PDB file of C-alpha atoms in Angstrom:
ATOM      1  CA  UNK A   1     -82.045-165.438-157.012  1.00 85.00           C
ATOM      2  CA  UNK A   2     -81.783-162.135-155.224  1.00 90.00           C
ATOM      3  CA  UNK A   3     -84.582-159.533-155.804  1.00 89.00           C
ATOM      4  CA  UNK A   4     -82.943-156.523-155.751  1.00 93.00           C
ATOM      5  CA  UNK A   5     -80.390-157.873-158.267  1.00 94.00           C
ATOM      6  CA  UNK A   6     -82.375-159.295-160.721  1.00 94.00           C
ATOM      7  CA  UNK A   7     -84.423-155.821-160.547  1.00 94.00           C
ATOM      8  CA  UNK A   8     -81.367-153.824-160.603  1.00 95.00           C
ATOM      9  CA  UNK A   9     -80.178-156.575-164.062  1.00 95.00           C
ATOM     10  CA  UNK A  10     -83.513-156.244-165.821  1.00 96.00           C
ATOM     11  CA  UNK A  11     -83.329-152.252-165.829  1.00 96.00           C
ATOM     12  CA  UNK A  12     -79.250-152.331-166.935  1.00 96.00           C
ATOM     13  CA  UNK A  13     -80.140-154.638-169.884  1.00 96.00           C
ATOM     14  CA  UNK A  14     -83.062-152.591-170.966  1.00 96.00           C
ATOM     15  CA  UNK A  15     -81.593-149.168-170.602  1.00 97.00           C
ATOM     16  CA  UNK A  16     -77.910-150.938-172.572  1.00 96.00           C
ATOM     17  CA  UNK A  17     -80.754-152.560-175.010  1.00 96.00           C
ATOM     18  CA  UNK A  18     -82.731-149.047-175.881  1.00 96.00           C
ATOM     19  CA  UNK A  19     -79.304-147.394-175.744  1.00 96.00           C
ATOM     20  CA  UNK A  20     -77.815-149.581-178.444  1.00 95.00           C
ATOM     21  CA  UNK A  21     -80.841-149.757-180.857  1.00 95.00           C
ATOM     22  CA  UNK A  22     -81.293-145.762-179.927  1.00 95.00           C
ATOM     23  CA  UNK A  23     -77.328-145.066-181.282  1.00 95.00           C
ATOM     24  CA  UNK A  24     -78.037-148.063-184.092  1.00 94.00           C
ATOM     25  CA  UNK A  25     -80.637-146.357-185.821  1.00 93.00           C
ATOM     26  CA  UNK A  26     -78.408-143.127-185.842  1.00 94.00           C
ATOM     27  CA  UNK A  27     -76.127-144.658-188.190  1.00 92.00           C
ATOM     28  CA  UNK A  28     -73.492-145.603-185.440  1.00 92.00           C
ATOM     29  CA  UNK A  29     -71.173-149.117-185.928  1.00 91.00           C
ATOM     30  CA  UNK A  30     -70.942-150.610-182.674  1.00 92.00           C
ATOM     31  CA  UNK A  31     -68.601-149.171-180.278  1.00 92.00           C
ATOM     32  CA  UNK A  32     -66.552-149.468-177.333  1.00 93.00           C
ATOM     33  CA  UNK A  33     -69.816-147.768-175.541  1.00 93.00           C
ATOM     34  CA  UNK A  34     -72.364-150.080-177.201  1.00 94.00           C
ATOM     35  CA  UNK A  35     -69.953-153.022-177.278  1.00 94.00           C
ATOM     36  CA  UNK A  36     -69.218-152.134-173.419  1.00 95.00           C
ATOM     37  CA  UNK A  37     -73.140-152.173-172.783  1.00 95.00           C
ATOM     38  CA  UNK A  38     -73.136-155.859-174.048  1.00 95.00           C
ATOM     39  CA  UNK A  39     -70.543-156.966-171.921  1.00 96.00           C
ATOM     40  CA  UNK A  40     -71.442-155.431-169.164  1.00 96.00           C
ATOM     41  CA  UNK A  41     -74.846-157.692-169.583  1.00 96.00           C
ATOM     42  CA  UNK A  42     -73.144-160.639-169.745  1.00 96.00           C
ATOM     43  CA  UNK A  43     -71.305-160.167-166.664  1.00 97.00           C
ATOM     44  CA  UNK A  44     -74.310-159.486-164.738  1.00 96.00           C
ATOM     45  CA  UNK A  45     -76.027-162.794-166.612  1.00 96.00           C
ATOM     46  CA  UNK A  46     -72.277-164.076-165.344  1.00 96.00           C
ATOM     47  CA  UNK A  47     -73.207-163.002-161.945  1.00 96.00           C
ATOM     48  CA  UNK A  48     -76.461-164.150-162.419  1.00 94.00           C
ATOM     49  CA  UNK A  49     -75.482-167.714-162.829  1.00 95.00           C
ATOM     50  CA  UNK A  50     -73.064-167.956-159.468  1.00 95.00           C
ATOM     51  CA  UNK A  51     -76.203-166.650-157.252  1.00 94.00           C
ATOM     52  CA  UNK A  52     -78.655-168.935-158.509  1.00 93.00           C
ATOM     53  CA  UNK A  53     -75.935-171.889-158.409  1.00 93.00           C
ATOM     54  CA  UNK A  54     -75.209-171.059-154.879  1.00 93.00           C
ATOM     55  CA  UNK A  55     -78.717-170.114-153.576  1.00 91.00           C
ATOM     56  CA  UNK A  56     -80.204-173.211-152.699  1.00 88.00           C
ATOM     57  CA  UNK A  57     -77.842-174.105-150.603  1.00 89.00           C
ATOM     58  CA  UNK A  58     -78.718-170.753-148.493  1.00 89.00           C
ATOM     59  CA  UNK A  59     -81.944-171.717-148.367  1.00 86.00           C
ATOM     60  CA  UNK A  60     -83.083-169.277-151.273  1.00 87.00           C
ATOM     61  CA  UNK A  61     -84.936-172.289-153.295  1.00 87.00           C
ATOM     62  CA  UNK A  62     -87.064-170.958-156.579  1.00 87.00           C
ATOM     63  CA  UNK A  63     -91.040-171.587-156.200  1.00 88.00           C
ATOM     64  CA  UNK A  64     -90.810-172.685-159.942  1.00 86.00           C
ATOM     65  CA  UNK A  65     -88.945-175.228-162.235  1.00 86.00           C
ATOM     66  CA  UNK A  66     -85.594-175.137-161.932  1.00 89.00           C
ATOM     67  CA  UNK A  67     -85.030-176.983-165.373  1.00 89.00           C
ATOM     68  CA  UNK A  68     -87.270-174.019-166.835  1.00 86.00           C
ATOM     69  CA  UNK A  69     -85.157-171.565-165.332  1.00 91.00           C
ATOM     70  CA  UNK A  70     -81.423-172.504-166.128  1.00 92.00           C
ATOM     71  CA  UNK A  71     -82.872-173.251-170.219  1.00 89.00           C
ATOM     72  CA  UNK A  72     -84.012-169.096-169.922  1.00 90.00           C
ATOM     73  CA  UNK A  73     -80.634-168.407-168.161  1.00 93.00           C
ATOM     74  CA  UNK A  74     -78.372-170.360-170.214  1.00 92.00           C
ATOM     75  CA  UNK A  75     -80.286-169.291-173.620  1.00 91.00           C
ATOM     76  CA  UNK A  76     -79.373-165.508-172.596  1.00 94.00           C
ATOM     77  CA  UNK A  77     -76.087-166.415-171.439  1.00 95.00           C
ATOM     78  CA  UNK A  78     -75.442-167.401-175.215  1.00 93.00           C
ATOM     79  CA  UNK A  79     -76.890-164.392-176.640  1.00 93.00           C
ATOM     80  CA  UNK A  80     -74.693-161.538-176.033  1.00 95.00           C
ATOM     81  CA  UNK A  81     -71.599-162.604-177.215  1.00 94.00           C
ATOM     82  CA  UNK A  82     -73.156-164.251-180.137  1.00 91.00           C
ATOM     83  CA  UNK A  83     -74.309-160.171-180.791  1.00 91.00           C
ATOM     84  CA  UNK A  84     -70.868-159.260-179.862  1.00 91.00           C
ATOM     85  CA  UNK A  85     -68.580-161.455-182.200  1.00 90.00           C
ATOM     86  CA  UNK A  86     -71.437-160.135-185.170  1.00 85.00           C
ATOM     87  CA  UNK A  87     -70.825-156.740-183.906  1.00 85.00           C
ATOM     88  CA  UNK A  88     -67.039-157.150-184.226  1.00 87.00           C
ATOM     89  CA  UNK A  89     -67.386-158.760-187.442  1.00 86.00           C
ATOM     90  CA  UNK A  90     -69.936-156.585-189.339  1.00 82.00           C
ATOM     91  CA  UNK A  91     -69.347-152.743-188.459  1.00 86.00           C
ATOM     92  CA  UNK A  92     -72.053-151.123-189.634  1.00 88.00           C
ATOM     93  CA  UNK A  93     -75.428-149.391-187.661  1.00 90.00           C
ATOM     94  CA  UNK A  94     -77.401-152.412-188.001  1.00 91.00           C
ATOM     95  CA  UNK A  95     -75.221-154.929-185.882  1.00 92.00           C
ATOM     96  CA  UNK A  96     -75.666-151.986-183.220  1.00 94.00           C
ATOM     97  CA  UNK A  97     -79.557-152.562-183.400  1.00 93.00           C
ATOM     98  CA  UNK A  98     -78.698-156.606-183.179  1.00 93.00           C
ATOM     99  CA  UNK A  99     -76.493-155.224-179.908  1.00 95.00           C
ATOM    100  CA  UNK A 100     -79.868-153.652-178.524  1.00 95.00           C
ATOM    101  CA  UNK A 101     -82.025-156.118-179.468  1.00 93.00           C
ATOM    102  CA  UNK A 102     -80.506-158.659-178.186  1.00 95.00           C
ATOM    103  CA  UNK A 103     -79.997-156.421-174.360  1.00 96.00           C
ATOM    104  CA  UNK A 104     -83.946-156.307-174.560  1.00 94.00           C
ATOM    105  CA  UNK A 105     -84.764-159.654-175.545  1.00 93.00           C
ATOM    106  CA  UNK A 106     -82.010-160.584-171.818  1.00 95.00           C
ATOM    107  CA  UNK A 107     -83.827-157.817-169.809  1.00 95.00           C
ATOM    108  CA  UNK A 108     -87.040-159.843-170.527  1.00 92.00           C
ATOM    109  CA  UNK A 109     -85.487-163.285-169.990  1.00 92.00           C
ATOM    110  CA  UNK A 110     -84.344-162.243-166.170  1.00 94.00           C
ATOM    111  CA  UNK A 111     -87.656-160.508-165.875  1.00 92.00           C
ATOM    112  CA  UNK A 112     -89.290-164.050-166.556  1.00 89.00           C
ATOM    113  CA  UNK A 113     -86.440-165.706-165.056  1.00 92.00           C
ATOM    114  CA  UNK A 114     -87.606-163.969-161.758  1.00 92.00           C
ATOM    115  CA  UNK A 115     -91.506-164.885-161.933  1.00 89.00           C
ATOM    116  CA  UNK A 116     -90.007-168.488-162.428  1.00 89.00           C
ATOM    117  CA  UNK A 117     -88.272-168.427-159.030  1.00 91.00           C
ATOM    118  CA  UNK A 118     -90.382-165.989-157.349  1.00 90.00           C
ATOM    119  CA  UNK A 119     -93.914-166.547-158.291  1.00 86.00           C
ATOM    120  CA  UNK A 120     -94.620-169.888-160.448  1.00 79.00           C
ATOM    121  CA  UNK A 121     -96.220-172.674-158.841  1.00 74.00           C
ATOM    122  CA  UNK A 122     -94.651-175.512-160.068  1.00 57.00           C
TER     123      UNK A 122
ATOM    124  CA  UNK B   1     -71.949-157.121-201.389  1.00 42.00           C
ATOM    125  CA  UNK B   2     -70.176-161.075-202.930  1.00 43.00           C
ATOM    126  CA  UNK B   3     -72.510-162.462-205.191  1.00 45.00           C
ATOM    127  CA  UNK B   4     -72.704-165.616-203.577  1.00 48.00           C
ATOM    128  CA  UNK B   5     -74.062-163.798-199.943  1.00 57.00           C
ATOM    129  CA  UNK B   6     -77.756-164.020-199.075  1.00 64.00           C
ATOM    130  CA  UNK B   7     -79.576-160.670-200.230  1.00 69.00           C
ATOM    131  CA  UNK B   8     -81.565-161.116-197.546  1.00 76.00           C
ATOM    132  CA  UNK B   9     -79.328-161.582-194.830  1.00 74.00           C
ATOM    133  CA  UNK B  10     -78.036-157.614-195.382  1.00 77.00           C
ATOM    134  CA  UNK B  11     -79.292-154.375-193.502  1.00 77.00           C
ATOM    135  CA  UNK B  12     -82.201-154.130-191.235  1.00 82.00           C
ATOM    136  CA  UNK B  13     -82.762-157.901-192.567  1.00 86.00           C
ATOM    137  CA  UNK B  14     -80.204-159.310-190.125  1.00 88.00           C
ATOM    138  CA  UNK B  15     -82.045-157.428-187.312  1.00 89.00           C
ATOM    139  CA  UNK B  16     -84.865-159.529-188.347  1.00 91.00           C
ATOM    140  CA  UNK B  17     -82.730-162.991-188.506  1.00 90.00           C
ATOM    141  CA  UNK B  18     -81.400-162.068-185.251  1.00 90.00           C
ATOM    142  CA  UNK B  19     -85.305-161.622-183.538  1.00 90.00           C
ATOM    143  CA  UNK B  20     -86.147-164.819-185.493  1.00 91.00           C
ATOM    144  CA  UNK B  21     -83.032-167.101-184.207  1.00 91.00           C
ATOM    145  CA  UNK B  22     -83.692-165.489-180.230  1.00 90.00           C
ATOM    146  CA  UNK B  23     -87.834-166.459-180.945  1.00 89.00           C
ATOM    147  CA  UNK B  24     -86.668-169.796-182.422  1.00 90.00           C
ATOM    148  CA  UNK B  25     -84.434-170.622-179.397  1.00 89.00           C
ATOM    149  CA  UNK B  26     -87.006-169.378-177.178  1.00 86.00           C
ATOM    150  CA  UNK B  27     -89.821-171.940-178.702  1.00 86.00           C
ATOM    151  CA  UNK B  28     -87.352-174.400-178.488  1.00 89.00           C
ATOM    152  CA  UNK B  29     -85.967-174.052-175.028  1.00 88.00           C
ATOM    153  CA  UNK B  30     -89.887-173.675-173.750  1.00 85.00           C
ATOM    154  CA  UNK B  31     -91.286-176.789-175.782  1.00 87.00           C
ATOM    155  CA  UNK B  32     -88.123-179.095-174.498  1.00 89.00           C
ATOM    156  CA  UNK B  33     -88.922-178.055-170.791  1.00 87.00           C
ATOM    157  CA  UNK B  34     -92.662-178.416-171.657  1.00 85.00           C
ATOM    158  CA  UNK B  35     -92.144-182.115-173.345  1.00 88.00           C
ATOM    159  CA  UNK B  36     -89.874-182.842-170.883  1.00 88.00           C
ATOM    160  CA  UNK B  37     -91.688-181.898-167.529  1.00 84.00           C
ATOM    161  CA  UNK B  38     -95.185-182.310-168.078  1.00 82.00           C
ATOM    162  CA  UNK B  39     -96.252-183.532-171.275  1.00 83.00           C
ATOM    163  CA  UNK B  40     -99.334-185.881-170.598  1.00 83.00           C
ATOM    164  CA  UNK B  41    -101.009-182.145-169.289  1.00 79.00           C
ATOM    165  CA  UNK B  42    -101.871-180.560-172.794  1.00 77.00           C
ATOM    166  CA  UNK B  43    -100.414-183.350-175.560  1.00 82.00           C
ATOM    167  CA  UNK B  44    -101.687-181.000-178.422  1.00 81.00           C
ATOM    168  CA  UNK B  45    -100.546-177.522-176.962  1.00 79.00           C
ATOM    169  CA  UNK B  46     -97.290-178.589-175.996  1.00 84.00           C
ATOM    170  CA  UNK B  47     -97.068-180.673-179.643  1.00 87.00           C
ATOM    171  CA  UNK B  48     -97.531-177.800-181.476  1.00 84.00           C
ATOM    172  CA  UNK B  49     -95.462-175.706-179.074  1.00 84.00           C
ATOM    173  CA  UNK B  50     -92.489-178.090-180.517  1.00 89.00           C
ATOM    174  CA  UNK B  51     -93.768-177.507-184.267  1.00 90.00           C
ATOM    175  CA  UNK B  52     -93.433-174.105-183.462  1.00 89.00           C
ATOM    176  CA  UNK B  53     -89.921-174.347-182.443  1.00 91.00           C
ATOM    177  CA  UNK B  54     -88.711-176.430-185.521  1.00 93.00           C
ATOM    178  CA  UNK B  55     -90.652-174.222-187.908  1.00 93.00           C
ATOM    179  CA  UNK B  56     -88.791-170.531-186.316  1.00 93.00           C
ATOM    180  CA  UNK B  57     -85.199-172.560-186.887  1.00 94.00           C
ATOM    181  CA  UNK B  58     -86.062-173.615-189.958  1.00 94.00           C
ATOM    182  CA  UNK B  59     -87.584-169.875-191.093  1.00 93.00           C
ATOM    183  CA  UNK B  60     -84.470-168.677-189.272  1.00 93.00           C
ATOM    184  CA  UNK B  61     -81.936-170.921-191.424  1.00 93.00           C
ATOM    185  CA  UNK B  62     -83.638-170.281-194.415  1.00 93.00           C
ATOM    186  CA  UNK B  63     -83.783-166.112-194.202  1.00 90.00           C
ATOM    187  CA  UNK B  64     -79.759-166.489-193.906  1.00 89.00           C
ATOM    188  CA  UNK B  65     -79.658-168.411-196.511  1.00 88.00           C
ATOM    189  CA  UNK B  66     -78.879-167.809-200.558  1.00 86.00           C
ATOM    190  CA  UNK B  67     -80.831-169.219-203.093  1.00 85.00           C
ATOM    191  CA  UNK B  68     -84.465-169.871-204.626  1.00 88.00           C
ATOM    192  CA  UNK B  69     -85.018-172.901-202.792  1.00 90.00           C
ATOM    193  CA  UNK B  70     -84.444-170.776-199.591  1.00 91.00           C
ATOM    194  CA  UNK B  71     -86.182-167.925-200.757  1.00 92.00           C
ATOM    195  CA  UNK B  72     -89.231-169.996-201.021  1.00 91.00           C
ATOM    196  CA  UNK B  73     -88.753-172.292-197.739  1.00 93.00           C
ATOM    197  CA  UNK B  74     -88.446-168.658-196.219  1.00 93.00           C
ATOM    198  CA  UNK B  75     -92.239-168.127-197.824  1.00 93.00           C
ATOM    199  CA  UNK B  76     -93.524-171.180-196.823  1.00 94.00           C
ATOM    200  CA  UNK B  77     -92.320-171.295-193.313  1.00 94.00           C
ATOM    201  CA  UNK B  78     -93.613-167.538-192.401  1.00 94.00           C
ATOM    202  CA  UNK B  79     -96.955-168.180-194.019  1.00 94.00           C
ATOM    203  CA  UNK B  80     -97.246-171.053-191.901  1.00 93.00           C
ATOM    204  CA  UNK B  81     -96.180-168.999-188.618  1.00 91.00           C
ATOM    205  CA  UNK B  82     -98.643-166.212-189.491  1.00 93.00           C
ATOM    206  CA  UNK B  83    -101.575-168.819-189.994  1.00 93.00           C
ATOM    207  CA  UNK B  84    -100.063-170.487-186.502  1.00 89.00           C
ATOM    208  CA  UNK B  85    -100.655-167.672-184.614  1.00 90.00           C
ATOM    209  CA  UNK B  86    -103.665-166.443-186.025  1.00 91.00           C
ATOM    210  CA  UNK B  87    -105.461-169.748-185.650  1.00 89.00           C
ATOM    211  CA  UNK B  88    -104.115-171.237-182.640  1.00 86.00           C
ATOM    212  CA  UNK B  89    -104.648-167.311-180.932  1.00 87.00           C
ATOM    213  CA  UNK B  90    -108.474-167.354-181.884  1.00 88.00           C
ATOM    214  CA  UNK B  91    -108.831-171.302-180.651  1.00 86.00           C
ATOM    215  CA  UNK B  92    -106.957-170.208-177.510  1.00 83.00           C
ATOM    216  CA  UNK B  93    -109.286-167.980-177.084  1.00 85.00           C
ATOM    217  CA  UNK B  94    -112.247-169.920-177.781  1.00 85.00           C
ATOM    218  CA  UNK B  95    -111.112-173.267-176.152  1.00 80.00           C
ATOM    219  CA  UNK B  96    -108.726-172.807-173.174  1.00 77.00           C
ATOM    220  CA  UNK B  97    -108.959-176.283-172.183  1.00 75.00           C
ATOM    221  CA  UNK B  98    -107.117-177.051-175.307  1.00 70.00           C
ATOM    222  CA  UNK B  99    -104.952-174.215-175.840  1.00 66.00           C
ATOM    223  CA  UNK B 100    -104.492-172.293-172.704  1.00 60.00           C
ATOM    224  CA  UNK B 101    -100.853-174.207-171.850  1.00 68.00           C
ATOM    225  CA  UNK B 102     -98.587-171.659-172.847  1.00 68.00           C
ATOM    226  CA  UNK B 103     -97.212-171.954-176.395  1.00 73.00           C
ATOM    227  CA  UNK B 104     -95.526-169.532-178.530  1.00 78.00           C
ATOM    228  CA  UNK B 105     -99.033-168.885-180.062  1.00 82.00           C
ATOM    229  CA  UNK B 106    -101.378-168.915-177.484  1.00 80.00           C
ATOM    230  CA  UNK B 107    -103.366-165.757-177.149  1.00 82.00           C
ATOM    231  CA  UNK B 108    -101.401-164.304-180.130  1.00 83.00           C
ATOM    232  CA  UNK B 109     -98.435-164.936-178.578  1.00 81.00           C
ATOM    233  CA  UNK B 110     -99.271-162.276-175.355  1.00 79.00           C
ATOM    234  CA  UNK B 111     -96.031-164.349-173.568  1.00 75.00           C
ATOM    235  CA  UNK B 112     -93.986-163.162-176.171  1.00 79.00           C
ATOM    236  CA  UNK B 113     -94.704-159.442-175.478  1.00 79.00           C
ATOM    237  CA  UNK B 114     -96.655-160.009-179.185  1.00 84.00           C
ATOM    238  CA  UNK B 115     -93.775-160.495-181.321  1.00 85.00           C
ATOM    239  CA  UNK B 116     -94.592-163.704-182.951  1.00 86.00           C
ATOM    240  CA  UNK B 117     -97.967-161.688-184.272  1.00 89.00           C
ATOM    241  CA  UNK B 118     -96.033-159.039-185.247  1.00 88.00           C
ATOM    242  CA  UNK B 119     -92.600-160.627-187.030  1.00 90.00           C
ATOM    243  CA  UNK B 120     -94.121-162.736-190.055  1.00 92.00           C
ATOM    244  CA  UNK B 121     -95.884-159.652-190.871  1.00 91.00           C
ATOM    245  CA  UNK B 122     -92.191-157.916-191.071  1.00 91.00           C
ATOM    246  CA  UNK B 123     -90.895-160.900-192.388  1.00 91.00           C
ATOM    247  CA  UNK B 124     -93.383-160.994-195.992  1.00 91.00           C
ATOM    248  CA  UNK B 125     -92.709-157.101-196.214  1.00 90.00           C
ATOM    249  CA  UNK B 126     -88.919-158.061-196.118  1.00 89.00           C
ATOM    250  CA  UNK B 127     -89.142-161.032-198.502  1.00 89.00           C
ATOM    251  CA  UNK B 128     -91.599-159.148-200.279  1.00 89.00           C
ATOM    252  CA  UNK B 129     -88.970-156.445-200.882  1.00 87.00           C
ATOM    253  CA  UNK B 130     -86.050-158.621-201.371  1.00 83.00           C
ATOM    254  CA  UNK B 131     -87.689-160.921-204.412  1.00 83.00           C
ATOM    255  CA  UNK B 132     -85.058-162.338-206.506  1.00 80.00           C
ATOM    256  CA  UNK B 133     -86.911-160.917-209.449  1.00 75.00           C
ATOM    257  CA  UNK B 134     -86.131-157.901-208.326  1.00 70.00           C
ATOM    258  CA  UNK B 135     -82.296-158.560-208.271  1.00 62.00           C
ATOM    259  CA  UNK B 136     -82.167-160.210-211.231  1.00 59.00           C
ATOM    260  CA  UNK B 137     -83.169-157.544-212.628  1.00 54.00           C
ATOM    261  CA  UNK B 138     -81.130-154.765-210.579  1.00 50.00           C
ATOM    262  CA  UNK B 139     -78.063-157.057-211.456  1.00 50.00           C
ATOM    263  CA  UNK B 140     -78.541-156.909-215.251  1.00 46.00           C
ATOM    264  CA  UNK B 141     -78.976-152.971-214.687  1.00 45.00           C
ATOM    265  CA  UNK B 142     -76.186-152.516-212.936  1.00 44.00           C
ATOM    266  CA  UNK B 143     -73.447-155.341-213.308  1.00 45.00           C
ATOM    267  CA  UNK B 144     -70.482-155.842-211.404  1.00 45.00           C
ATOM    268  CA  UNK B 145     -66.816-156.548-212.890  1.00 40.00           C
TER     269      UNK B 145
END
C-alpha cells in the first residue's frame, strides 16, 4: 500500500459518496456524473489491488493480516458495480443515494484497509 | 409497482437493503477472517461475531423479499439485531475480557462508525410503515386493472 494513495482514494470516494447521496436526495436518477463518480472508485479500488499485489515484493509488507486485508479489498471491489448495474437498472433518485452510499461505505473500507497495513499488530 | 414486487424493497427502503447487504457482508467477511485466524482467542466473541453475520444476510434477504412469511422473518431478525447490540454493547462494556474482540456489536458497534445501533432502529420505522395491513387495505381503496 502507498500512503499518499490510499489518502488521496479515501477522500475521492467520500467526496463521489456525499456527492451522489447530496444530488440523490435532490430528486436526481443517476447520471453520467454520479455514474462516472462510481467508476471512477472502482478504478482506483482497481488500482488499489495491483499496488498491494505488487508491494511485497518491493519490500512494502503490511504490519497486519494480509487475509484481513484482501476480504476488505475484495468486498469493496464488489460493491460499486453491484450499485452501478442497480443504478442502470432502476432510474430513479434513490439508486443515486445507493450510488453514494455505497462510495462512503469504500472510502471507509480503504481507510481501514490502511490501519490494517499500516498500523495493526498482527 | 407489479403486484408480485416486495413493498418493501421500493424507495428509500432499498437504500436501507443496500446498508443492510454492505453490513451483512462486512460481519461476514470479519467473522470468516476472525474464525479463520485466531479463533481459540475469544470463542464466544468471535461465535457471535458469525451469528451476527448470518442474522444481517438473513434480515437482508428477507427485507427484499415479498410475502408475510418475510415480512415477519424481517421482524424477527431486526428485533434480534437491536437486542444484539444493545446487550452485547453494555457486556462489552462491562466485561472486556469477554467481549472486547471486535465484533459487529461490541461497544455498540463503535467499529462500524455506529451503524449497526442505528439501522434496526430505521429498519422497525420502515417495516413499521410498510405493514401489509396497511396495503391491504390501500389496495382495496385503490385497485388496479
Amino acid at each position: 500500500m502507498i500512503e499518499w494513495f490510499t489518502y488521496t482514494q479515501v477522500a475521492i470516494a467520500a467526496a463521489a459518496g456525499l456527492l451522489c447521496v447530496i444530488i440523490g436526495l435532490l430528486g436526481r436518477s443517476p447520471s453520467d456524473y454520479t455514474l462516472g463518480a462510481t467508476l471512477l472508485v472502482e478504478v482506483l479500488l482497481l488500482v488499489q489491488l495491483a499496488v498491494s499485489l505488487a508491494a511485497p515484493a518491493f519490500g512494502n509488507n503490511p504490519t497486519g493480516s494480509l487475509l484481513e486485508f484482501y476480504m476488505y479489498l475484495i468486498s469493496a471491489i464488489l460493491l460499486p458495480p453491484l450499485a452501478g448495474v442497480w443504478g442502470l437498472i432502476e432510474r430513479n433518485r434513490w439508486s443515486t443515494v445507493i450510488l453514494g452510499m455505497v462510495c462512503l461505505a469504500v472510502a471507509v473500507m480503504v481507510y481501514r484497509m490502511n490501519e490494517i497495513w499500516f498500523f495493526q499488530l498482527a | 409497482m407489479v403486484q408480485n414486487k416486495s413493498s418493501r424493497a421500493v424507495g428509500v427502503g432499498r437504500v436501507l437493503i443496500v446498508v443492510y447487504g454492505i453490513l451483512a457482508l462486512a460481519a461476514a467477511a470479519r467473522s470468516f477472517v476472525q474464525i479463520v485466524e485466531r479463533f481459540d482467542e475469544a470463542p464466544l466473541a468471535y461465535t457471535l461475531s458469525a451469528v451476527s453475520a448470518v442474522v444481517y444476510i438473513v434480515a437482508t434477504v428477507a427485507l427484499t423479499r415479498p410475502g408475510r412469511g418475510w415480512y415477519f422473518a424481517a421482524w424477527i431478525t431486526i428485533c434480534f439485531e437491536l437486542l444484539g447490540v444493545l446487550i452485547v454493547g453494555t457486556l462489552s462494556l462491562m466485561h472486556p475480557d469477554l467481549f472486547a474482540h471486535a465484533s459487529v456489536w461490541s461497544f455498540y458497534g463503535s467499529g462500524y462508525l455506529f451503524v449497526p445501533l442505528v439501522i434496526p432502529v430505521l429498519g422497525i420505522a420502515w417495516l413499521y410503515a410498510r405493514r401489509p395491513s396497511l396495503q391491504t387495505a390501500g389496495n382495496a381503496a385503490a385497485p388496479r386493472a
